[in-house]
Short mmCIF file of C-alpha atoms and ligand atoms in Angstrom, two decimals:
data_model
loop_
_atom_site.label_atom_id
_atom_site.label_comp_id
_atom_site.label_asym_id
_atom_site.label_seq_id
_atom_site.Cartn_x
_atom_site.Cartn_y
_atom_site.Cartn_z
CA MET A 1 -73.93 52.11 -34.73
CA THR A 2 -76.02 49.45 -36.36
CA ASN A 3 -76.35 46.12 -34.59
CA LEU A 4 -75.47 43.67 -37.28
CA SER A 5 -77.57 40.57 -37.21
CA ARG A 6 -75.89 37.20 -37.51
CA ARG A 7 -78.20 36.39 -40.39
CA ARG A 8 -76.99 39.42 -42.35
CA LEU A 9 -73.34 38.64 -41.73
CA LEU A 10 -73.69 35.03 -42.81
CA ALA A 11 -75.61 36.10 -45.89
CA SER A 12 -72.79 38.41 -46.96
CA GLY A 13 -70.13 35.70 -46.81
CA GLY A 14 -68.15 38.17 -44.68
CA ALA A 15 -66.10 35.73 -42.71
CA ALA A 16 -64.76 34.02 -45.82
CA ALA A 17 -63.83 37.30 -47.47
CA ALA A 18 -61.64 38.39 -44.59
CA ALA A 19 -59.38 35.45 -45.31
CA GLY A 20 -57.94 37.41 -48.25
CA ALA A 21 -57.92 37.36 -51.99
CA THR A 22 -55.63 36.11 -54.69
CA LEU A 23 -55.25 38.70 -57.35
CA PRO A 24 -54.96 37.71 -60.99
CA LEU A 25 -51.96 38.84 -63.04
CA TRP A 26 -52.20 42.47 -64.19
CA THR A 27 -52.50 42.36 -67.97
CA TRP A 28 -54.06 45.74 -68.82
CA ALA A 29 -51.48 47.38 -71.07
CA PRO A 30 -50.31 51.00 -70.85
CA SER A 31 -50.94 51.22 -74.62
CA ALA A 32 -54.66 51.37 -73.68
CA SER A 33 -54.03 54.41 -71.48
CA ILE A 34 -54.09 58.10 -72.32
CA ALA A 35 -50.29 58.11 -71.87
CA GLY A 36 -50.06 55.37 -74.50
CA THR A 37 -46.95 54.07 -72.80
CA GLY A 38 -45.60 53.28 -69.33
CA ASP A 39 -43.68 50.73 -67.30
CA GLY A 40 -46.86 48.64 -66.97
CA LEU A 41 -46.28 47.95 -63.27
CA ASP A 42 -49.22 46.32 -61.54
CA PRO A 43 -51.03 49.30 -59.90
CA GLU A 44 -51.69 47.04 -56.93
CA TYR A 45 -48.10 47.82 -55.92
CA VAL A 46 -48.06 51.49 -56.82
CA TRP A 47 -49.20 54.22 -54.42
CA ASP A 48 -48.61 57.98 -54.71
CA VAL A 49 -44.88 58.58 -55.05
CA ARG A 50 -45.29 62.36 -55.02
CA ALA A 51 -47.87 62.91 -52.25
CA ASP A 52 -46.94 60.14 -49.81
CA PRO A 53 -43.48 61.44 -48.77
CA VAL A 54 -44.86 64.97 -48.41
CA ILE A 55 -47.67 63.87 -46.10
CA GLU A 56 -45.34 61.51 -44.24
CA ARG A 57 -43.07 64.48 -43.56
CA LEU A 58 -46.00 66.59 -42.35
CA TYR A 59 -47.14 63.91 -39.86
CA GLY A 60 -43.51 63.59 -38.80
CA GLU A 61 -43.75 67.19 -37.54
CA GLY A 62 -46.42 66.14 -35.07
CA ILE A 63 -50.19 66.00 -34.97
CA ALA A 64 -50.44 69.62 -33.78
CA LYS A 65 -48.80 70.67 -37.04
CA VAL A 66 -51.32 68.61 -39.06
CA ALA A 67 -54.17 70.30 -37.16
CA GLU A 68 -52.62 73.69 -37.90
CA VAL A 69 -52.41 72.86 -41.62
CA ASN A 70 -56.09 71.82 -41.54
CA GLU A 71 -57.01 75.21 -40.10
CA ILE A 72 -55.02 77.05 -42.75
CA LEU A 73 -56.44 74.97 -45.60
CA LYS A 74 -60.04 75.60 -44.47
CA GLY A 75 -59.58 79.00 -46.06
CA TRP A 76 -58.64 77.49 -49.43
CA THR A 77 -61.85 76.68 -51.25
CA ARG A 78 -61.84 78.04 -54.80
CA ASN A 79 -59.94 76.77 -57.81
CA ASP A 80 -58.57 80.22 -58.65
CA GLN A 81 -57.64 81.13 -55.10
CA PRO A 82 -54.00 81.55 -54.10
CA LEU A 83 -52.93 79.29 -51.25
CA PRO A 84 -53.26 80.92 -47.82
CA ASP A 85 -50.03 81.90 -46.06
CA GLY A 86 -48.45 79.82 -43.36
CA LEU A 87 -48.12 76.38 -44.96
CA PRO A 88 -44.77 74.58 -44.80
CA THR A 89 -42.90 75.29 -48.05
CA TYR A 90 -42.63 71.62 -49.04
CA LEU A 91 -46.43 71.26 -48.74
CA GLU A 92 -47.08 74.49 -50.63
CA ASP A 93 -44.83 73.28 -53.46
CA PHE A 94 -46.69 70.00 -53.63
CA ILE A 95 -50.15 71.62 -53.67
CA GLU A 96 -49.15 74.17 -56.33
CA GLU A 97 -47.97 71.32 -58.54
CA ALA A 98 -50.94 69.04 -57.76
CA ARG A 99 -53.69 71.62 -58.32
CA ALA A 100 -52.70 72.29 -61.96
CA LEU A 101 -54.84 70.69 -64.62
CA PRO A 102 -52.86 68.36 -66.88
CA ALA A 103 -51.87 69.70 -70.32
CA TRP A 104 -54.27 67.24 -71.96
CA ALA A 105 -57.32 68.57 -70.05
CA ASP A 106 -59.84 69.81 -72.59
CA GLN A 107 -62.06 72.63 -71.27
CA GLY A 108 -64.63 71.99 -74.01
CA LYS A 109 -65.02 68.36 -72.93
CA LEU A 110 -65.18 69.28 -69.25
CA LYS A 111 -67.97 71.74 -70.03
CA LEU A 112 -69.78 69.17 -72.14
CA ALA A 113 -69.48 66.59 -69.35
CA GLY A 114 -71.30 69.13 -67.18
CA SER A 115 -74.41 68.75 -69.32
CA PHE A 116 -74.61 65.06 -68.33
CA ASN A 117 -76.14 66.05 -65.03
CA GLU A 118 -78.88 67.97 -66.67
CA GLU A 119 -82.53 67.07 -66.77
CA ARG A 120 -82.48 64.05 -69.08
CA TYR A 121 -79.81 62.06 -67.32
CA GLY A 122 -79.83 63.81 -63.96
CA PHE A 123 -82.41 61.65 -62.23
CA PHE A 124 -80.87 58.38 -63.41
CA LEU A 125 -77.36 59.55 -62.60
CA ALA A 126 -78.46 60.46 -59.07
CA LEU A 127 -80.33 57.16 -58.68
CA LEU A 128 -77.39 55.12 -59.96
CA TYR A 129 -74.77 56.94 -57.92
CA THR A 130 -76.74 56.71 -54.67
CA LEU A 131 -78.59 53.40 -54.74
CA GLY A 132 -75.94 51.97 -57.08
CA SER A 133 -72.33 53.10 -56.59
CA GLY A 134 -72.89 54.15 -52.96
CA LEU A 135 -74.00 50.62 -52.11
CA ILE A 136 -71.39 48.90 -54.29
CA SER A 137 -68.69 50.83 -52.39
CA CYS A 138 -69.72 48.76 -49.33
CA ALA A 139 -69.06 45.60 -51.33
CA ILE A 140 -65.52 46.70 -52.25
CA LYS A 141 -63.61 44.92 -49.53
CA ARG A 142 -60.65 47.21 -49.07
CA GLU A 143 -62.72 50.35 -49.39
CA ALA A 144 -65.07 49.06 -46.72
CA TRP A 145 -62.20 48.11 -44.42
CA SER A 146 -60.23 51.31 -44.84
CA VAL A 147 -63.25 53.55 -44.49
CA TYR A 148 -64.43 51.61 -41.45
CA TYR A 149 -61.14 51.68 -39.54
CA SER A 150 -60.04 55.20 -40.46
CA TYR A 151 -61.26 58.25 -38.59
CA GLY A 152 -64.20 58.84 -40.90
CA GLY A 153 -65.48 55.37 -40.04
CA SER A 154 -67.09 56.81 -36.95
CA ASP A 155 -69.44 58.81 -39.16
CA MET A 156 -69.91 56.33 -41.96
CA ARG A 157 -72.71 57.89 -43.88
CA ASP A 158 -70.83 61.16 -44.15
CA ARG A 159 -67.77 59.29 -45.36
CA ILE A 160 -69.46 57.20 -48.04
CA ALA A 161 -71.62 60.03 -49.27
CA LYS A 162 -68.61 62.29 -49.71
CA THR A 163 -66.91 59.91 -52.14
CA THR A 164 -70.05 59.70 -54.24
CA VAL A 165 -70.61 63.43 -54.08
CA LEU A 166 -67.09 64.11 -55.34
CA GLY A 167 -67.75 61.63 -58.15
CA TYR A 168 -71.03 63.35 -58.91
CA ASP A 169 -69.35 66.78 -58.91
CA VAL A 170 -66.98 65.61 -61.63
CA MET A 171 -70.00 66.00 -63.91
CA ASP A 172 -70.64 69.54 -62.72
CA ALA A 173 -69.40 72.03 -65.32
CA GLN A 174 -69.16 74.71 -62.60
CA GLY A 175 -66.80 72.57 -60.56
CA TRP A 176 -63.99 73.06 -63.06
CA THR A 177 -64.39 76.82 -63.45
CA ALA A 178 -62.29 79.45 -61.65
CA THR A 179 -64.96 79.89 -58.98
CA GLY A 180 -65.61 76.14 -58.62
CA SER A 181 -63.96 73.90 -56.03
CA LEU A 182 -63.38 70.56 -57.71
CA MET A 183 -59.64 71.02 -58.15
CA VAL A 184 -59.28 72.09 -54.51
CA ASN A 185 -61.37 69.21 -53.18
CA SER A 186 -59.59 66.67 -55.36
CA VAL A 187 -56.15 67.77 -54.19
CA LYS A 188 -57.34 67.76 -50.58
CA THR A 189 -58.71 64.25 -51.11
CA ARG A 190 -55.37 63.15 -52.58
CA MET A 191 -53.73 64.41 -49.40
CA VAL A 192 -56.31 62.63 -47.21
CA HIS A 193 -55.62 59.37 -49.05
CA ALA A 194 -51.88 59.83 -48.43
CA ALA A 195 -52.71 60.48 -44.76
CA VAL A 196 -54.69 57.24 -44.60
CA ARG A 197 -51.67 55.39 -46.03
CA HIS A 198 -49.65 56.83 -43.16
CA LEU A 199 -52.18 56.26 -40.36
CA LEU A 200 -54.11 53.11 -41.16
CA PRO A 201 -51.18 50.66 -40.99
CA GLN A 202 -50.85 51.80 -37.35
CA SER A 203 -54.38 50.58 -36.59
CA PRO A 204 -54.44 47.29 -34.66
CA HIS A 205 -57.26 46.19 -36.97
CA TRP A 206 -55.52 46.74 -40.27
CA ALA A 207 -53.27 43.67 -40.13
CA SER A 208 -56.25 41.36 -39.77
CA VAL A 209 -58.15 42.83 -42.71
CA GLY A 210 -56.81 44.48 -45.89
CA ALA A 211 -56.47 41.11 -47.69
CA GLY A 212 -52.72 41.09 -47.17
CA GLN A 213 -52.21 44.67 -48.28
CA GLU A 214 -49.71 46.50 -46.07
CA ILE A 215 -50.26 50.02 -47.36
CA PRO A 216 -53.86 50.95 -48.18
CA ILE A 217 -55.28 52.82 -51.17
CA SER A 218 -53.05 51.66 -54.00
CA GLN A 219 -53.52 53.02 -57.50
CA ALA A 220 -55.44 49.81 -58.27
CA ASP A 221 -57.82 50.54 -55.39
CA ILE A 222 -58.52 54.04 -56.70
CA LEU A 223 -59.21 52.59 -60.15
CA VAL A 224 -61.67 50.14 -58.59
CA THR A 225 -63.56 52.98 -56.91
CA PHE A 226 -63.62 54.93 -60.16
CA HIS A 227 -65.04 51.90 -61.96
CA SER A 228 -67.70 51.46 -59.28
CA LEU A 229 -68.77 55.01 -60.02
CA GLY A 230 -68.10 56.18 -63.59
CA THR A 231 -67.73 52.90 -65.47
CA TRP A 232 -70.48 51.05 -63.64
CA VAL A 233 -72.87 53.96 -64.26
CA MET A 234 -71.99 54.08 -67.96
CA ARG A 235 -72.48 50.30 -68.20
CA LYS A 236 -75.86 50.66 -66.58
CA PHE A 237 -76.85 53.47 -68.94
CA THR A 238 -75.94 51.20 -71.82
CA GLU A 239 -77.77 48.22 -70.30
CA TRP A 240 -80.87 50.38 -69.83
CA ASP A 241 -80.52 51.58 -73.39
CA ILE A 242 -80.13 55.21 -72.45
CA ALA A 243 -76.43 55.56 -73.23
CA PRO A 244 -75.53 59.16 -74.06
CA SER A 245 -74.07 60.14 -77.47
CA THR A 246 -70.51 59.01 -78.14
CA GLU A 247 -69.36 62.60 -77.76
CA LEU A 248 -71.02 63.01 -74.36
CA ALA A 249 -69.84 59.60 -73.14
CA ASP A 250 -66.32 60.52 -74.20
CA ALA A 251 -66.56 63.83 -72.32
CA PHE A 252 -67.80 61.96 -69.22
CA LEU A 253 -64.75 59.68 -69.29
CA HIS A 254 -62.48 62.65 -69.92
CA ALA A 255 -63.82 64.48 -66.85
CA TRP A 256 -63.20 61.35 -64.78
CA ASN A 257 -59.67 61.00 -66.15
CA VAL A 258 -58.85 64.60 -65.27
CA ASP A 259 -60.15 64.04 -61.76
CA LEU A 260 -58.25 60.78 -61.37
CA HIS A 261 -55.13 62.67 -62.40
CA LEU A 262 -55.86 65.23 -59.64
CA LEU A 263 -56.30 62.32 -57.23
CA GLY A 264 -52.76 61.23 -58.11
CA VAL A 265 -53.39 58.33 -60.49
CA GLN A 266 -50.63 57.91 -63.06
CA GLU A 267 -51.52 58.55 -66.70
CA GLN A 268 -50.41 55.06 -67.69
CA TYR A 269 -53.47 53.70 -65.84
CA LEU A 270 -56.08 56.14 -67.18
CA PRO A 271 -58.17 54.44 -69.88
CA LYS A 272 -58.01 56.21 -73.22
CA ASP A 273 -61.55 55.19 -74.25
CA TRP A 274 -64.54 53.26 -72.97
CA ALA A 275 -63.35 49.97 -74.46
CA ALA A 276 -60.15 50.33 -72.44
CA ALA A 277 -62.16 51.33 -69.34
CA TYR A 278 -64.42 48.28 -69.60
CA ALA A 279 -61.41 45.99 -70.06
CA GLN A 280 -59.84 47.43 -66.92
CA TYR A 281 -63.15 47.18 -65.03
CA ASP A 282 -63.38 43.50 -65.92
CA GLN A 283 -59.86 42.95 -64.67
CA VAL A 284 -60.11 44.70 -61.31
CA MET A 285 -63.71 44.63 -60.07
CA GLY A 286 -64.19 40.91 -59.47
CA PRO A 287 -61.29 40.28 -57.10
CA ALA A 288 -61.89 43.60 -55.32
CA THR A 289 -65.46 42.86 -54.28
CA GLY A 290 -66.96 40.54 -51.70
CA GLY A 291 -68.88 40.38 -48.46
CA THR A 292 -67.32 41.70 -45.26
CA ARG A 293 -68.77 42.43 -41.84
CA GLU A 294 -67.61 46.03 -42.14
CA GLY A 295 -69.22 46.44 -45.57
CA VAL A 296 -72.57 45.06 -44.37
CA GLU A 297 -72.45 47.43 -41.43
CA LEU A 298 -71.49 50.36 -43.64
CA ALA A 299 -74.44 49.70 -45.94
CA GLN A 300 -76.83 49.62 -42.97
CA ALA A 301 -75.26 52.75 -41.51
CA LEU A 302 -75.78 54.45 -44.83
CA LEU A 303 -79.48 53.62 -44.74
CA ASP A 304 -79.70 54.54 -41.03
CA SER A 305 -78.32 57.95 -41.58
CA VAL A 306 -80.58 58.78 -44.48
CA ILE A 307 -83.86 57.27 -43.27
CA GLY A 308 -83.18 57.04 -39.55
CA GLU A 309 -82.57 53.94 -37.45
CA GLY A 310 -85.37 51.43 -37.43
CA ASN A 311 -87.94 52.32 -40.07
CA PRO A 312 -88.20 48.67 -41.16
CA VAL A 313 -90.78 49.06 -43.93
CA LEU A 314 -88.99 51.86 -45.74
CA ARG A 315 -85.63 50.15 -45.18
CA HIS A 316 -86.94 46.95 -46.69
CA GLU A 317 -88.33 48.86 -49.67
CA LEU A 318 -85.02 50.64 -50.30
CA GLU A 319 -83.02 47.43 -49.85
CA SER A 320 -85.20 45.73 -52.39
CA LEU A 321 -84.89 48.60 -54.89
CA GLY A 322 -81.14 48.73 -54.22
CA ARG A 323 -80.98 45.01 -54.99
CA TYR A 324 -82.73 45.59 -58.30
CA VAL A 325 -80.32 48.42 -59.20
CA ILE A 326 -77.00 46.75 -58.25
CA GLY A 327 -78.00 43.17 -59.02
CA ASP A 328 -78.04 40.07 -56.84
CA ALA A 329 -74.30 39.47 -56.71
CA TYR A 330 -73.44 42.83 -55.08
CA ALA A 331 -76.69 42.86 -53.06
CA ASP A 332 -75.80 39.47 -51.55
CA MET A 333 -72.36 40.81 -50.55
CA ILE A 334 -73.98 43.54 -48.47
CA ALA A 335 -76.75 41.19 -47.33
CA PHE A 336 -79.64 43.27 -48.65
CA ASP A 337 -83.16 41.93 -48.32
CA LYS A 338 -84.75 39.89 -51.10
CA ASP A 339 -88.45 40.49 -51.65
CA PRO A 340 -90.31 38.27 -54.11
CA VAL A 341 -93.27 40.69 -54.16
CA LEU A 342 -91.41 43.95 -54.58
CA ALA A 343 -88.79 42.64 -57.01
CA PRO A 344 -91.25 42.43 -59.93
CA VAL A 345 -92.59 45.89 -59.05
CA TRP A 346 -89.13 47.39 -59.58
CA ALA A 347 -88.54 45.24 -62.62
CA THR A 348 -91.65 46.82 -64.16
CA SER A 349 -91.55 50.39 -62.91
CA VAL A 350 -87.87 51.18 -63.46
CA PRO A 351 -87.87 50.15 -67.15
CA LEU A 352 -91.09 52.17 -67.53
CA LEU A 353 -89.23 55.17 -66.25
CA VAL A 354 -86.46 54.45 -68.67
CA THR A 355 -88.86 54.02 -71.58
CA SER A 356 -90.43 57.33 -70.75
CA TYR A 357 -86.99 58.83 -71.11
CA GLN A 358 -86.73 57.41 -74.60
CA SER A 359 -90.04 58.85 -75.78
CA THR A 360 -89.94 62.05 -77.79
CA VAL A 361 -91.40 64.14 -74.99
CA PRO A 362 -89.85 62.67 -71.89
CA ASN A 363 -91.48 63.65 -68.66
CA ILE A 364 -89.08 62.38 -66.08
CA PRO A 365 -90.58 64.26 -63.12
CA LEU A 366 -94.02 62.81 -63.88
CA VAL A 367 -92.97 59.26 -64.58
CA SER A 368 -90.43 59.17 -61.79
CA ASN A 369 -93.46 59.42 -59.50
CA LEU A 370 -93.73 55.72 -60.17
CA LEU A 371 -90.99 55.36 -57.63
CA PRO A 372 -92.06 56.04 -54.07
CA GLU A 373 -91.38 59.49 -52.72
CA ALA A 374 -88.98 57.82 -50.31
CA VAL A 375 -86.56 57.19 -53.15
CA HIS A 376 -86.55 60.86 -54.13
CA THR A 377 -86.08 61.86 -50.52
CA PHE A 378 -83.25 59.36 -50.17
CA ILE A 379 -81.42 60.81 -53.16
CA LYS A 380 -81.99 64.36 -51.98
CA ILE A 381 -80.72 63.74 -48.47
CA TYR A 382 -77.80 61.67 -49.73
CA PHE A 383 -76.56 64.55 -51.83
CA SER A 384 -77.06 67.23 -49.19
CA PRO A 385 -75.02 66.24 -46.17
CA GLY A 386 -76.24 69.37 -44.37
CA ASP A 387 -73.18 71.10 -43.06
CA PRO A 388 -70.68 71.01 -45.94
CA ALA A 389 -67.72 70.17 -43.71
CA PRO A 390 -64.39 70.92 -45.37
CA ILE A 391 -62.16 68.01 -46.31
CA THR A 392 -59.50 67.79 -43.61
CA LEU A 393 -56.57 65.52 -42.86
CA PRO A 394 -57.53 62.90 -40.26
CA LEU A 395 -55.67 63.27 -36.97
CA SER A 396 -56.09 59.63 -35.98
CA ASN A 397 -57.67 56.34 -36.98
CA ARG A 398 -61.22 55.44 -35.95
CA PRO A 399 -61.52 56.03 -32.22
CA GLU A 400 -61.93 52.69 -30.43
C1 LIG B 501 -61.41 60.17 -48.01
C2 LIG B 501 -63.20 60.44 -52.51
C3 LIG B 501 -60.92 56.31 -53.53
C4 LIG B 501 -60.69 55.45 -48.78
C5 LIG B 501 -62.01 60.64 -49.16
C6 LIG B 501 -62.64 61.93 -49.30
C7 LIG B 501 -63.18 61.99 -50.54
C8 LIG B 501 -62.87 60.75 -51.22
C9 LIG B 501 -63.95 63.14 -51.15
C10 LIG B 501 -62.61 63.02 -48.25
C11 LIG B 501 -63.78 62.94 -47.35
C12 LIG B 501 -63.61 63.81 -46.13
O1 LIG B 501 -62.98 63.35 -45.21
O2 LIG B 501 -64.09 64.93 -46.11
C13 LIG B 501 -62.66 59.38 -53.21
C14 LIG B 501 -62.75 59.18 -54.65
C15 LIG B 501 -62.08 58.03 -54.94
C16 LIG B 501 -61.61 57.49 -53.68
C17 LIG B 501 -63.49 60.11 -55.62
C18 LIG B 501 -61.82 57.33 -56.25
C19 LIG B 501 -62.29 57.69 -57.43
C20 LIG B 501 -60.72 55.68 -52.33
C21 LIG B 501 -60.27 54.33 -52.16
C22 LIG B 501 -60.23 54.08 -50.82
C23 LIG B 501 -60.63 55.28 -50.15
C24 LIG B 501 -59.90 53.40 -53.28
C25 LIG B 501 -59.81 52.83 -50.08
C26 LIG B 501 -59.61 51.66 -50.63
C27 LIG B 501 -60.81 56.67 -48.16
C28 LIG B 501 -60.60 56.89 -46.74
C29 LIG B 501 -60.78 58.25 -46.51
C30 LIG B 501 -61.11 58.85 -47.81
C31 LIG B 501 -60.25 55.82 -45.73
C32 LIG B 501 -60.58 59.01 -45.22
C33 LIG B 501 -61.71 58.86 -44.28
C34 LIG B 501 -61.40 59.61 -43.01
O3 LIG B 501 -60.81 59.02 -42.14
O4 LIG B 501 -61.77 60.78 -42.90
N1 LIG B 501 -62.15 59.95 -50.33
N2 LIG B 501 -61.97 58.34 -52.67
N3 LIG B 501 -60.92 56.23 -51.09
N4 LIG B 501 -61.10 57.86 -48.76
FE1 LIG B 501 -61.46 58.13 -50.72
#
């Protein structure tokens, strides 16, 4: 584990953040959602009414039973695959219901969203998800705390990368097909989140963090994570003047909404268009983010695991590029290095890359050479965690 320097912790404002946050009144209206209507309850106080009791019941049968279910579910990997035998009936019923795409899912849009990953946007999407969303996730206080103190916290890079990879896969047209695995992985993730709601409140650490939240991973929290991925990336594309066509942007949001549905988010919270998504982003992101000791450590662990411990020159270079990509406010929260020499280098070379994209004959591979090879390697390693371990229900919190 990374030894966190006192300087880094002070720079992140971590101690102050742990004192908690006052959340503003929830004003985002269900009329802006794809449901068009709803009770309008603040999602801060809504969890997963369908999955939580099912997973609670499973853990009630004992940890050996949970381990047995994990073994059985290892064999369930493809969207079109029947569930393996041997699951408790109540769990089977839940999974059968949860794996179905919603009636409003549009296969044409999901396929179109798949083209977002291709050549023209692919490099930027990978750059923004890894050195953007991946780092911002460490500045989301509750995400940092819950990831840190849950079982996966002991292998932090794996944990953070998996969230981003699932987000990235949402843009993979193959993921939604019969032979893909996005529906399976999303339902498994929904179950893992319900498991975290069961386990984490039992951690001796949870009461002192969590900003007053008793049960982790509310619907509001999931929306925040979505905004740190999908919405933040779309904002950045717009800021860099490489926003995709309205049709493609709409398909991108649609794919995210379908996935959020599979993750158990109620339709009354799913933004019907980008204007609604940005309004929700503005409402939830600010209070959700801040510096924490755990977030600073997570960000360092993320770098450690991709570039190895130590490696100060490369680390400094990546921190400085990361700072350029996510901006000073988020970079300060995770205490990333400031470099007055490198900062103008990024400020020149990244827009050059972007401009090259806008030219009639873009040559991304050539121009992206402006960025050091280390950045390409970082992205590549980030997205290939080696052994593609199946998503399994945690059997405990982070070992002490
Ligand atoms: C687990 C993705 C939101 C905390 C996971 C896993 C994935 C994932 C793929 C399974 C990883 C594995 O164990 O193999 C996502 C996505 C989200 C989201 C796509 C939203 C769009 C959140 C939020 C929180 C959170 C909001 C907390 C505030 C966790 C934790 C685990 C987990 C603690 C379990 C780690 C462990 O102990 O193994 N998530 N997640 N996630 N997620 Fe999320």
